[in-house]
Every structure is written in C-alpha cells, then in structure tokens.
PDB file of C-alpha atoms in Angstrom:
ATOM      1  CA  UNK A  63       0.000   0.000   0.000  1.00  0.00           C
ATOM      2  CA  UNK A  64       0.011   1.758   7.521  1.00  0.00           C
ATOM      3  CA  UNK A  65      -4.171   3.778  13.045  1.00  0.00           C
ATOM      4  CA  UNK A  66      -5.895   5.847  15.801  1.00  0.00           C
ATOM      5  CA  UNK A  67      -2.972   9.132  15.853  1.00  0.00           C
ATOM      6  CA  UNK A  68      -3.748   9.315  11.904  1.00  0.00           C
ATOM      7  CA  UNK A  69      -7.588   9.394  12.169  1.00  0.00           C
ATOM      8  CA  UNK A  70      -6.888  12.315  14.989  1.00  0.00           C
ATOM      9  CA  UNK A  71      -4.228  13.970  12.648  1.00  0.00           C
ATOM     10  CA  UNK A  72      -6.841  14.302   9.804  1.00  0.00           C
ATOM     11  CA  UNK A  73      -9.672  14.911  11.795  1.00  0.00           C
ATOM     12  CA  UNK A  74      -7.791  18.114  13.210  1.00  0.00           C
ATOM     13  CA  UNK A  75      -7.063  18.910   9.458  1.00  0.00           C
ATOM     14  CA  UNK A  76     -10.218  18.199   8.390  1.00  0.00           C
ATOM     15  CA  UNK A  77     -11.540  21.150  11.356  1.00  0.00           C
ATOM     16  CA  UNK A  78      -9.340  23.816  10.402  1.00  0.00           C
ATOM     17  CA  UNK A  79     -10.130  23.427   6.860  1.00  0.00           C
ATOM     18  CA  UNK A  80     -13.523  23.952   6.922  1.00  0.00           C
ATOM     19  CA  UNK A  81     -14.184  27.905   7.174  1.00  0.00           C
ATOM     20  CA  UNK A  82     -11.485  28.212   4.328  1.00  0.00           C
ATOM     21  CA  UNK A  83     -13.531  26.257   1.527  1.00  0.00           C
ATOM     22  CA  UNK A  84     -15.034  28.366  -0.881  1.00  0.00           C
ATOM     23  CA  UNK A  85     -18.646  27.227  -2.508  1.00  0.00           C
ATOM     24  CA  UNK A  86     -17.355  25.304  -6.016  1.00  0.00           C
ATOM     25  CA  UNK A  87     -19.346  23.361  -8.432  1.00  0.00           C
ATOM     26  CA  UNK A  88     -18.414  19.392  -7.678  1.00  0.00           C
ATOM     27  CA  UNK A  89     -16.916  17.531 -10.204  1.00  0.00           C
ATOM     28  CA  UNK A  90     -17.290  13.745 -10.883  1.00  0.00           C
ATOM     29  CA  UNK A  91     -13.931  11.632 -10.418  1.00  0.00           C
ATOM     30  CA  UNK A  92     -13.038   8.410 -12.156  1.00  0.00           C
ATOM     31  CA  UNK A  93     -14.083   7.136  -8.789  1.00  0.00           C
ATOM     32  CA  UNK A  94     -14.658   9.049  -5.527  1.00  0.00           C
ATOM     33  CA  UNK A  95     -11.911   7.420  -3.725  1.00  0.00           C
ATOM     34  CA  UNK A  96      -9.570   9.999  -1.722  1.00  0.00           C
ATOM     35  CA  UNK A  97      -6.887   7.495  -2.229  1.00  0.00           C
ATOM     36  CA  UNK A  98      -6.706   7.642  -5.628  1.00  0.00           C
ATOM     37  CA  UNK A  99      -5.237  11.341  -7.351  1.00  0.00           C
ATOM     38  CA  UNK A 100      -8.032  12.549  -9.962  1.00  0.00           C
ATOM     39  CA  UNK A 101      -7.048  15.954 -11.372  1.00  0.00           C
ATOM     40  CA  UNK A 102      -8.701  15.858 -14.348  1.00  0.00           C
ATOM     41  CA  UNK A 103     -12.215  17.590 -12.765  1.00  0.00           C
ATOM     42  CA  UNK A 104     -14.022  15.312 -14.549  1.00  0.00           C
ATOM     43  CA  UNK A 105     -12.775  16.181 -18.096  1.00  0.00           C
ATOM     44  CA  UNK A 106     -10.882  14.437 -20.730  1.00  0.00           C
ATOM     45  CA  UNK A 107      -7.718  15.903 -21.781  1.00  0.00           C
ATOM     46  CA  UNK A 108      -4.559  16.834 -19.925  1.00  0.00           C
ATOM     47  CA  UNK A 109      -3.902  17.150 -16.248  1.00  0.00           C
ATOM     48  CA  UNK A 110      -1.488  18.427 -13.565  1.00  0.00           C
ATOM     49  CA  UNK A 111      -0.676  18.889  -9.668  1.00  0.00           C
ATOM     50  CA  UNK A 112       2.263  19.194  -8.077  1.00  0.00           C
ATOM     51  CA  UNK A 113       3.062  19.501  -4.451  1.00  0.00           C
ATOM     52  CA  UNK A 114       4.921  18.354  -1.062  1.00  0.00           C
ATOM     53  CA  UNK A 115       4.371  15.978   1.683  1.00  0.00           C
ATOM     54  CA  UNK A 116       5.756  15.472   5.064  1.00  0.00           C
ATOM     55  CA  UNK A 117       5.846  11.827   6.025  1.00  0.00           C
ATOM     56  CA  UNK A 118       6.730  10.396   9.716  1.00  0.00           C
ATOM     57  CA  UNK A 119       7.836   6.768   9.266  1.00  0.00           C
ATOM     58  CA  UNK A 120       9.934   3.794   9.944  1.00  0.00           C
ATOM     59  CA  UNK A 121      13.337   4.164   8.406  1.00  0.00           C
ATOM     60  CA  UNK A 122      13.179   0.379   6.787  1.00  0.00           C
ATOM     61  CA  UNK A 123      11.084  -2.513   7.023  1.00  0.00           C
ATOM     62  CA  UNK A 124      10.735  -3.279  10.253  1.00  0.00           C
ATOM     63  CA  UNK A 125      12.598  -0.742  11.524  1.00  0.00           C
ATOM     64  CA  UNK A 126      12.190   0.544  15.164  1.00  0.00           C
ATOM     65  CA  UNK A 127      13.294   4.320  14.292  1.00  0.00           C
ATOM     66  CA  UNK A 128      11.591   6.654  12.896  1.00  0.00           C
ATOM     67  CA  UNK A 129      11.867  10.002  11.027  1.00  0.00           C
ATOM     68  CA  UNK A 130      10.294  12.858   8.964  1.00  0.00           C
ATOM     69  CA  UNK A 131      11.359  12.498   5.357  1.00  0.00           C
ATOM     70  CA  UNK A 132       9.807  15.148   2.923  1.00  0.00           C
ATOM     71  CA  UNK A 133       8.658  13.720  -1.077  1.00  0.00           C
ATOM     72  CA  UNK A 134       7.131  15.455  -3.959  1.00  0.00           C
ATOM     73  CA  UNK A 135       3.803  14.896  -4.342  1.00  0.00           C
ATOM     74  CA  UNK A 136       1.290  15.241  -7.811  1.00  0.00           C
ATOM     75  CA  UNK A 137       1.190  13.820 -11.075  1.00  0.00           C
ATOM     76  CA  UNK A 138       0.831  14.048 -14.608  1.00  0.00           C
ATOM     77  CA  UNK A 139      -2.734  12.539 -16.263  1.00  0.00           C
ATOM     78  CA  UNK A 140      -4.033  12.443 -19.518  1.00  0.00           C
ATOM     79  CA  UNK A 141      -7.924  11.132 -19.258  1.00  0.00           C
ATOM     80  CA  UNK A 142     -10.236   9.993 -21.826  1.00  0.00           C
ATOM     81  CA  UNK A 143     -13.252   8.964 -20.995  1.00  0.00           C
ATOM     82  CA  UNK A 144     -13.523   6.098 -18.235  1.00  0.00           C
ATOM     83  CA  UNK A 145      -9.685   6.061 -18.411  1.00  0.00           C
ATOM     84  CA  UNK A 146      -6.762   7.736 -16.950  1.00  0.00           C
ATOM     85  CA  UNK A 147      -2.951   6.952 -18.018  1.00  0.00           C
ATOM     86  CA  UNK A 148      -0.785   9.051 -15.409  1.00  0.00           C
ATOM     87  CA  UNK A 149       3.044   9.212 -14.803  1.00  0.00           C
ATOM     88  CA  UNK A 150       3.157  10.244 -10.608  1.00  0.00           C
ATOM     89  CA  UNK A 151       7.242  10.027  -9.090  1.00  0.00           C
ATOM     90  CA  UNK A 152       8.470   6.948 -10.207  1.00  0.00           C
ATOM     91  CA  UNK A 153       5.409   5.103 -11.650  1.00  0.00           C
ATOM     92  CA  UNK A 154       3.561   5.543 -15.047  1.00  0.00           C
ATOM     93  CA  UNK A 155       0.078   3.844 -14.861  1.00  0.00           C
ATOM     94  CA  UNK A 156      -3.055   3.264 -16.319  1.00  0.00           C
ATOM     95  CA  UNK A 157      -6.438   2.679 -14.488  1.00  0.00           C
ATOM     96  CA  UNK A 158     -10.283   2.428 -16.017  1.00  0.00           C
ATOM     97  CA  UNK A 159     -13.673   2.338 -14.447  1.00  0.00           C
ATOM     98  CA  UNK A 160     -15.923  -0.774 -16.085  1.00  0.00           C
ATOM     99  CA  UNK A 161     -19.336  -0.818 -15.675  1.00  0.00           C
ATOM    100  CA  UNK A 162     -19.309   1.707 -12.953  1.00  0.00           C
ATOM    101  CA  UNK A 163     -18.317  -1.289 -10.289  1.00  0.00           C
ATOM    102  CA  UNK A 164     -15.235  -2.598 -11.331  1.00  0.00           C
ATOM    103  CA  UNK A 165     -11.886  -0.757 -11.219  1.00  0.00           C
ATOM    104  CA  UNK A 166      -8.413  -2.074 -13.365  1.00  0.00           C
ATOM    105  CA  UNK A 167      -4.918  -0.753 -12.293  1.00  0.00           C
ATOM    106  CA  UNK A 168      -1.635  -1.068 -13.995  1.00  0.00           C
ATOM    107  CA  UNK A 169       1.151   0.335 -12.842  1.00  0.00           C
ATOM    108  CA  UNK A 170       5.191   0.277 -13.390  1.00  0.00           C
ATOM    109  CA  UNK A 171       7.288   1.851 -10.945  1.00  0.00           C
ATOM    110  CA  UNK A 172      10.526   1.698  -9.250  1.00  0.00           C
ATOM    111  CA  UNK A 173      11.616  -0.347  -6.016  1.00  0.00           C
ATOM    112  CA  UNK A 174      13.477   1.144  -3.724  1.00  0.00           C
ATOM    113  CA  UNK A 175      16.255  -1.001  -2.007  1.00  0.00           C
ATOM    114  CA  UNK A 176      18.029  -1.029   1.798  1.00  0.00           C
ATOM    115  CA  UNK A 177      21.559   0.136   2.682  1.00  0.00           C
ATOM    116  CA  UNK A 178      23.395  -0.154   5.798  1.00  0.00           C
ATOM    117  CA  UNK A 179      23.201   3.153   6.320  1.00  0.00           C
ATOM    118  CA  UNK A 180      19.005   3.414   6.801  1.00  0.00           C
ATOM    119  CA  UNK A 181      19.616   2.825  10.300  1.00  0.00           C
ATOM    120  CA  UNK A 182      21.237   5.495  12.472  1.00  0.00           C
ATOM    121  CA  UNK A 183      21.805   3.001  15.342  1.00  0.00           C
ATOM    122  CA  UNK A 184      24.286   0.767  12.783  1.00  0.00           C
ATOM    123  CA  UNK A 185      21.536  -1.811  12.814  1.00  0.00           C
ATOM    124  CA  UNK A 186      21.983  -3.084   9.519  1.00  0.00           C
ATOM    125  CA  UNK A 187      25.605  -3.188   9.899  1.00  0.00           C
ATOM    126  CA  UNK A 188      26.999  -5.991   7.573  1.00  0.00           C
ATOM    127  CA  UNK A 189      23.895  -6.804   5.929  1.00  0.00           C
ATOM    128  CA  UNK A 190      24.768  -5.146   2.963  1.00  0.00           C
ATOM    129  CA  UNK A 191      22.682  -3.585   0.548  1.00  0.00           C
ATOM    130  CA  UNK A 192      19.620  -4.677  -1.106  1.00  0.00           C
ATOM    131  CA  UNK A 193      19.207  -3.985  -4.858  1.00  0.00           C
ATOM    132  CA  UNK A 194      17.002  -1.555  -6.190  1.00  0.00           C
ATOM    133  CA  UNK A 195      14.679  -2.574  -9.695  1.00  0.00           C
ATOM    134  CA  UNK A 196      11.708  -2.217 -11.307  1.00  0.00           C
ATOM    135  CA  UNK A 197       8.467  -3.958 -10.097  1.00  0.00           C
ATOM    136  CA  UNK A 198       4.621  -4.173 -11.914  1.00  0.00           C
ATOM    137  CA  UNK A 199       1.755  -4.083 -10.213  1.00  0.00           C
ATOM    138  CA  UNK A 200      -2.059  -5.157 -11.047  1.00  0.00           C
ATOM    139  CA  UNK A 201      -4.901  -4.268  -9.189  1.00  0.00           C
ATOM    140  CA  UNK A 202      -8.918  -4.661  -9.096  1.00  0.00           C
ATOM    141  CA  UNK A 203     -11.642  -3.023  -7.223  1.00  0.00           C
ATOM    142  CA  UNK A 204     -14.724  -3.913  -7.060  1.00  0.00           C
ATOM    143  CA  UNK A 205     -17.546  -1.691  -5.521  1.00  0.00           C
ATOM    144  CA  UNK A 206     -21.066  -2.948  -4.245  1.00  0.00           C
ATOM    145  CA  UNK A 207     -22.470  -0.088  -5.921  1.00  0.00           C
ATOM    146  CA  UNK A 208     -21.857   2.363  -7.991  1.00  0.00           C
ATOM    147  CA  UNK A 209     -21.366   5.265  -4.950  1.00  0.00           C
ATOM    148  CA  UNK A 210     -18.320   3.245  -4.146  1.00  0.00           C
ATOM    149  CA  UNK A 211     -19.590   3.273  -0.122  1.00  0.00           C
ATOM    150  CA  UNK A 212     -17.474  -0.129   0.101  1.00  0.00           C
ATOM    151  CA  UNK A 213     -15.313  -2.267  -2.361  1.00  0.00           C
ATOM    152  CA  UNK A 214     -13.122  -5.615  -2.278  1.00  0.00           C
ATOM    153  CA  UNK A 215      -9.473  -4.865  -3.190  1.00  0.00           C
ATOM    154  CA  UNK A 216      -7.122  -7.203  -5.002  1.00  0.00           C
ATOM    155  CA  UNK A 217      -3.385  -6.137  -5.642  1.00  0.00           C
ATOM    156  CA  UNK A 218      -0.455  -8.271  -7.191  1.00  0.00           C
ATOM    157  CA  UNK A 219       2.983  -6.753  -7.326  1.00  0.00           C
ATOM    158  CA  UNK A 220       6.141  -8.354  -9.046  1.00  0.00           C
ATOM    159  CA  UNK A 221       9.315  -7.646  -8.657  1.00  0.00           C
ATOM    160  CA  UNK A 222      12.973  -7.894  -8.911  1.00  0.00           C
ATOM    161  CA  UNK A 223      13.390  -9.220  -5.344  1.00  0.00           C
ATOM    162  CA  UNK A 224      10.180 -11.137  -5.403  1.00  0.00           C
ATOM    163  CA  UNK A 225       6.115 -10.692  -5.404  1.00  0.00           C
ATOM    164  CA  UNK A 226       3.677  -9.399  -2.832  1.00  0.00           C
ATOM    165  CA  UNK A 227      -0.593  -9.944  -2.736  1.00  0.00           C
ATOM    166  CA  UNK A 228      -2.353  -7.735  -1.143  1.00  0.00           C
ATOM    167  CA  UNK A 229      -6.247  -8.143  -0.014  1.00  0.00           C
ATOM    168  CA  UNK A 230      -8.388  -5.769   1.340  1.00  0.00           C
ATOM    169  CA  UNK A 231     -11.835  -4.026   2.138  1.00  0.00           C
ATOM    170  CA  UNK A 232     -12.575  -0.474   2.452  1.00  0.00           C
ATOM    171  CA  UNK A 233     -15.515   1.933   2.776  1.00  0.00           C
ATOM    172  CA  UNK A 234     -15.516   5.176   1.968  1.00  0.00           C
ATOM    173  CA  UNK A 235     -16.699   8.134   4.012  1.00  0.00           C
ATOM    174  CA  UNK A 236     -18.963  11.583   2.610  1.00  0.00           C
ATOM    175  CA  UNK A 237     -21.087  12.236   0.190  1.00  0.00           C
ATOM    176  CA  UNK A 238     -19.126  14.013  -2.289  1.00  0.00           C
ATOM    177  CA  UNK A 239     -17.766  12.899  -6.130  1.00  0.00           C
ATOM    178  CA  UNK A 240     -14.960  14.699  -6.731  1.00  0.00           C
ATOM    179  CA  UNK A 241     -12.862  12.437  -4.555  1.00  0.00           C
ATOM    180  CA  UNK A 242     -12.625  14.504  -1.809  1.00  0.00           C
ATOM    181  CA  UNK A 243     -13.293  12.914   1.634  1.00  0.00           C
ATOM    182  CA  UNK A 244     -12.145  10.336   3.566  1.00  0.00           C
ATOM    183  CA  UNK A 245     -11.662   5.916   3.481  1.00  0.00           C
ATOM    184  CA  UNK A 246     -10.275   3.361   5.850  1.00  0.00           C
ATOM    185  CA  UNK A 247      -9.392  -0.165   4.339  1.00  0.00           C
ATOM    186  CA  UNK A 248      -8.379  -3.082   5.870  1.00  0.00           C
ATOM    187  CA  UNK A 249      -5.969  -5.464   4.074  1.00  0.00           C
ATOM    188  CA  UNK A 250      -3.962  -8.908   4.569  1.00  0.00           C
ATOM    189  CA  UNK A 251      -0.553  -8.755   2.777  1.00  0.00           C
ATOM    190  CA  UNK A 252       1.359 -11.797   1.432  1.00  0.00           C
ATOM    191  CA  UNK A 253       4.870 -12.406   0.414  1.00  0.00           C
ATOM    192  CA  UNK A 254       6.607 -14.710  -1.477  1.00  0.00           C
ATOM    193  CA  UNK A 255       9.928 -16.626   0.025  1.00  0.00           C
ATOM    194  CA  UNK A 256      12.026 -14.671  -2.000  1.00  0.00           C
ATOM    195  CA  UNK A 257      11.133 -11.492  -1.111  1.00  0.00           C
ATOM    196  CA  UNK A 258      10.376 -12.622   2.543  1.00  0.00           C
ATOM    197  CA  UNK A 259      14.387 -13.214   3.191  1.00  0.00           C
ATOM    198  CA  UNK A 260      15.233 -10.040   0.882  1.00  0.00           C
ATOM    199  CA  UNK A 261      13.561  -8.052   3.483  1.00  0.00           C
ATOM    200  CA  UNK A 262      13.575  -9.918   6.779  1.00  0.00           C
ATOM    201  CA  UNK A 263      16.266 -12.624   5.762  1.00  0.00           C
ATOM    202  CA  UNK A 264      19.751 -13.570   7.125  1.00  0.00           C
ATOM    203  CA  UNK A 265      22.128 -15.701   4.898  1.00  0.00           C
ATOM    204  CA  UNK A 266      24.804 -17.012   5.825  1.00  0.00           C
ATOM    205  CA  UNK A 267      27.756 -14.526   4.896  1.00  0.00           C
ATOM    206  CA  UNK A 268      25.169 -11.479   6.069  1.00  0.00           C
ATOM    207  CA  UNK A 269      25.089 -13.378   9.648  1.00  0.00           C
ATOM    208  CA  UNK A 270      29.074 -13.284   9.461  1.00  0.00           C
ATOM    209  CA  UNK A 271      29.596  -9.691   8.804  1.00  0.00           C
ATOM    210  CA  UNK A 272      27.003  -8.493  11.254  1.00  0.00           C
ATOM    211  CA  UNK A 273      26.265 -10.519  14.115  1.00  0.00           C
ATOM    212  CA  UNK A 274      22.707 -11.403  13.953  1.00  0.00           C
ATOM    213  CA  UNK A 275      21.382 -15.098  13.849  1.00  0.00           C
ATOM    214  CA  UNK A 276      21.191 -16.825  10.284  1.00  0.00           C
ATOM    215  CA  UNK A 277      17.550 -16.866   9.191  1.00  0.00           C
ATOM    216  CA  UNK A 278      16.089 -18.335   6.184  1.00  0.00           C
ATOM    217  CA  UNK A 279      11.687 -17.610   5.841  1.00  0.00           C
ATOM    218  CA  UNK A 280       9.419 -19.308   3.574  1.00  0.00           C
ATOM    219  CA  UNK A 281       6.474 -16.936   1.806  1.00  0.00           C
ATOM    220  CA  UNK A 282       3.484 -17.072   2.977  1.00  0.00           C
ATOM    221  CA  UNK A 283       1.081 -14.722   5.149  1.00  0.00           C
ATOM    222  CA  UNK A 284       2.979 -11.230   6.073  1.00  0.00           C
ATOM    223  CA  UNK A 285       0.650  -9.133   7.841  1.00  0.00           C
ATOM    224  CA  UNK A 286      -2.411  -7.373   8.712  1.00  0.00           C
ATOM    225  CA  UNK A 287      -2.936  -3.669   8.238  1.00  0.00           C
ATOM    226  CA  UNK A 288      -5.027  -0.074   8.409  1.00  0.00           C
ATOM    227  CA  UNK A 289      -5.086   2.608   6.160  1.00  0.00           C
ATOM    228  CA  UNK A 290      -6.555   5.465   6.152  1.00  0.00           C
ATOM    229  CA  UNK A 291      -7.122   8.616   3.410  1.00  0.00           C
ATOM    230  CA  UNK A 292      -8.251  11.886   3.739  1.00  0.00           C
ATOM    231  CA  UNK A 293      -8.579  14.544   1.175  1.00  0.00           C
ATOM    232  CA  UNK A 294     -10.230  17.815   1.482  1.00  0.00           C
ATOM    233  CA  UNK A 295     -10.229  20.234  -1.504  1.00  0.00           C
ATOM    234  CA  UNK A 296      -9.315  23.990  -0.265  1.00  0.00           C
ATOM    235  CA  UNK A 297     -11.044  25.610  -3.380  1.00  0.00           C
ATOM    236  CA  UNK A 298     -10.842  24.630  -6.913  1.00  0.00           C
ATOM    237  CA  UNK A 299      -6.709  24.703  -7.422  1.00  0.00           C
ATOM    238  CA  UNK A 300      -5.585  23.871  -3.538  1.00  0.00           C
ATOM    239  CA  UNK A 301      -5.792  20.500  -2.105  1.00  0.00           C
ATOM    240  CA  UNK A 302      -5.151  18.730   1.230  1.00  0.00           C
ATOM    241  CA  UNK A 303      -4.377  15.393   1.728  1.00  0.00           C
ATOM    242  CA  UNK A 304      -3.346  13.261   4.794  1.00  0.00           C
ATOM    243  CA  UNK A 305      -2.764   9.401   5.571  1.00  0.00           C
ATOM    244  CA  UNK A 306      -2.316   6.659   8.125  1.00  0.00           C
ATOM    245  CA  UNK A 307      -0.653   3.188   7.880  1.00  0.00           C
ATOM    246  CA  UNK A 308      -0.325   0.582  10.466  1.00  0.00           C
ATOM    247  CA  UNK A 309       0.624  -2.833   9.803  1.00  0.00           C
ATOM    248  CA  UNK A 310       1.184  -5.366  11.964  1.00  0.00           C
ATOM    249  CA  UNK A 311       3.693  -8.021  10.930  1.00  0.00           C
ATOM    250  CA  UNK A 312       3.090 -12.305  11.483  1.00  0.00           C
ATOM    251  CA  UNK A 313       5.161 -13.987  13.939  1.00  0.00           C
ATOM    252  CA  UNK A 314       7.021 -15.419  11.817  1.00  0.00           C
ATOM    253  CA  UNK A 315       8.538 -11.640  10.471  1.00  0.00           C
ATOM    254  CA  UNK A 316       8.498 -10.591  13.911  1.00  0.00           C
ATOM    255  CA  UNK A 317      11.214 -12.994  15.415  1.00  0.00           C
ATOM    256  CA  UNK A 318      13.299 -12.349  12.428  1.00  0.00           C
ATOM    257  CA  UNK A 319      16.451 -10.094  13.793  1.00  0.00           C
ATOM    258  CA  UNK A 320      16.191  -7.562  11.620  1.00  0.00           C
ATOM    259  CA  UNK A 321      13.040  -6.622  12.806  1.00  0.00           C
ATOM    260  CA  UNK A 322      13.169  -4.864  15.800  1.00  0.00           C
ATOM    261  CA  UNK A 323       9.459  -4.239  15.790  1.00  0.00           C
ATOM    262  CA  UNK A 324       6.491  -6.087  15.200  1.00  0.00           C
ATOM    263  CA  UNK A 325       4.810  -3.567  13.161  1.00  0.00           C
ATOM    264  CA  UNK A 326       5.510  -0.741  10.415  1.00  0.00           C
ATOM    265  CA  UNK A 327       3.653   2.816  10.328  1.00  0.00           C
ATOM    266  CA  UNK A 328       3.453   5.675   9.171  1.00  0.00           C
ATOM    267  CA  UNK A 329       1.599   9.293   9.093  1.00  0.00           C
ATOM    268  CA  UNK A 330       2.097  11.727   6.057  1.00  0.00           C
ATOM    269  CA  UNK A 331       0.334  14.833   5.234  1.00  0.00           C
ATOM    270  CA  UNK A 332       0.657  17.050   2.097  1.00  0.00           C
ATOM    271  CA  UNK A 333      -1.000  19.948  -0.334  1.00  0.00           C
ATOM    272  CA  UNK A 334      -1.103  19.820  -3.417  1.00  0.00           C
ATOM    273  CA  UNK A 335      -1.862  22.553  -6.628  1.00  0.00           C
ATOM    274  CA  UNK A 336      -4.005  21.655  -9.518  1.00  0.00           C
ATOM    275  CA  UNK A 337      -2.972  23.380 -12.953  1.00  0.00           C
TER     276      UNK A 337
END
C-alpha cells in the first residue's frame, strides 16, 4: 500500500479546513476514492498537480526508528473517458472504471532497495545492501455499488526481489464525487519466500559480517494492516491530503532479527496545486 494518531491527525485537518472552503461546483472523479489522485475535474484531456508531503515513518522494514522524510507529491494525467494513463514520481500507470463497479490498475514503478546506512543506530551493519529494480503491479476493485460506499481490493505486485498480494476491504466516508473525503481499508498482505528473506532474511555470509542469527523464511502470510485517506479540496486549485498506515507483521517476520518491531507505520500529510 500503515491507526488511531492518523484518524486524529486528519480529523484536526479536516476542522481547520472547513471555514477556508469556498462554494465550487463538484466535479465527478473516475471514482470518488480519496486514495486515488483525480485531477482531471471530470474532463478528458490533460492534467497536472504538483506539491509536497511530510511523512513520519519507519526508516526500513521493520525498523524501530523513525523520522520525517519530505517527497514530492502530484502527477501528470491524460484522461479519456472512463480512463486515466498518469506518470506520478516513479510510476507511469493506467487505471479504467468498467461498468461503474469494477476498477483495473496497472502500474510500473521503481523499487526502492536497503543500505546499511538506513539505520542510524548501525543496525543493519553488515547486511549489505539490497538492490534496487523495477516492479509491476495489477490491481482490481470492485464496488457494491456504484457510490463506491465499500469495495473488495485485489493487488499483485512483481518484482525484482520477489512478489507481494495484497487483499483488502474499504468503505468510503462523505457524500461528495470529486474524490474529496475520507476511506479506511483493511488489508492482509502476502509475500513470497524470496522477497520474505530479501527483506527480513539472514544468509549465511550477512550473519558473518554483522552478528545477527542466520535466518532463512518461507512466503506465505505477512501481515495485517489499516489505512486510512483523507482529502479535502481547499477551493478549486488547492488540495489537502493526509494518511495513516499501520501494519502489523506475522510472527514469523516478527522474530526475524532484523526486525526490531512487530509492526511498520506511518503518518504523512501534504497539499497539493491543480494546474
């Protein structure tokens, strides 16, 4: 895709924004999920935001720091129709809207890997660095109706260091179209063995240079987690946005040595500027 200090966080933004909204004409998204960018107001044709977010997160996978880390935030989008090919950081994508209850995601982005020096406390010391690389990603949503008020969610992502499912269900919050609002989802995440031990793993010459116990994991069932969207729209260019991720690792991740807790979050909040 990562809790009760996020729901408060955009609840409190969600207060202060309301005497600044000005009265504006609501536009229909692709679908009225805050999670999902829509800049295109509801028209085909060419689209663009750009802004900045302030995230407070774990520094790795499993990590027991944590730290503020600041990212661009927006994207490019070119709509037609019921369809929406965008190009957002390091992903370009495509996602379409069938029969007003089904939603289809494609996306290619970029992986991120793990150095040694992630952790300020030297706690990756020795375990070298994991390789960064492309990974694809398919998804499908499927509403119970055509408000989108609640929807099943189905995500496969490959990559270079191995493949992730993720399954959820979320309901959406508000009355409004124009993807403004707020969701909460709740989703079971599952790894493959390869990307299991690229993540939480040990080898053999890794245990060597750093110390920690050897440990080899089979794939299988990685965790259970919250997340939470908000979006509120300022006036027809300014936008606010805010999210909330807890995820709460199996046993099986948590008694791996690397991680030194037995759950990841984070809290992030942004604004962005629509073209």
């Amino acid at each position: 895709m990562k809790k009760v200090t996020g729901l408060l966080l955009a609840l409190s933004i969600h207060a202060l924004c309301l005497p600044t909204v000005s009265a504006q004409e609501e536009q229909a998204a692709l679908v009225p999920l805050p999670s999902l960018d829509d800049f295109t107001r509801g028209e085909d044709g060419w689209s663009f935001g750009l802004g900045l977010g302030v995230e407070y997160e774990s520094a790795y996978e499993g990590s027991d720091e944590f730290g503020f880390e600041v990212q661009p935030a927006g994207a490019v989008q070119w709509r037609r129709g019921n369809d929406i090919f965008f190009f957002a950081g390091e992903a370009l994508g495509w996602r379409g809207l069938r029969a007003d209850t089904w939603l289809f995601e494609a996306i290619v982005g970029f992986e991120e890997g793990r150095e040694e020096s992630d952790s300020d406390d030297g706690r990756l010391d020795g375990l070298g660095t994991t390789d960064e690389g492309f990974e694809f990603a398919l998804q499908a949503r499927r509403a119970f109706s055509a408000d989108w008020r609640y929807w099943l969610d189905g995500r496969l992502v490959a990559g270079e260091n191995g493949n992730l499912g993720i399954f959820g269900v979320g309901r959406r919050f508000g009355e409004q179209i124009d993807g403004s609002g707020s969701e909460l989802s709740v989703v079971a995440v599952f790894h493959d063995s390869e990307l299991a031990n690229t993540e939480f793993g040990v080898d053999a010459a890794q245990a060597a240079a750093s110390g920690l116990d050897e440990t080899k994991l089979s794939g299988g069932f990685r965790s259970i987690g919250v997340h939470y969207n908000y979006r509120h729209y300022i006036n027809d260019n300014w936008r606010i946005f805010g999210e909330a991720l807890y995820e709460r690792y199996s046993s099986d991740i948590a008694n791996s040595p690397i991680a030194r807790n037995n759950y990841e979050a984070e809290v992030g909040v942004g604004v962005i500027y629509v073209f």
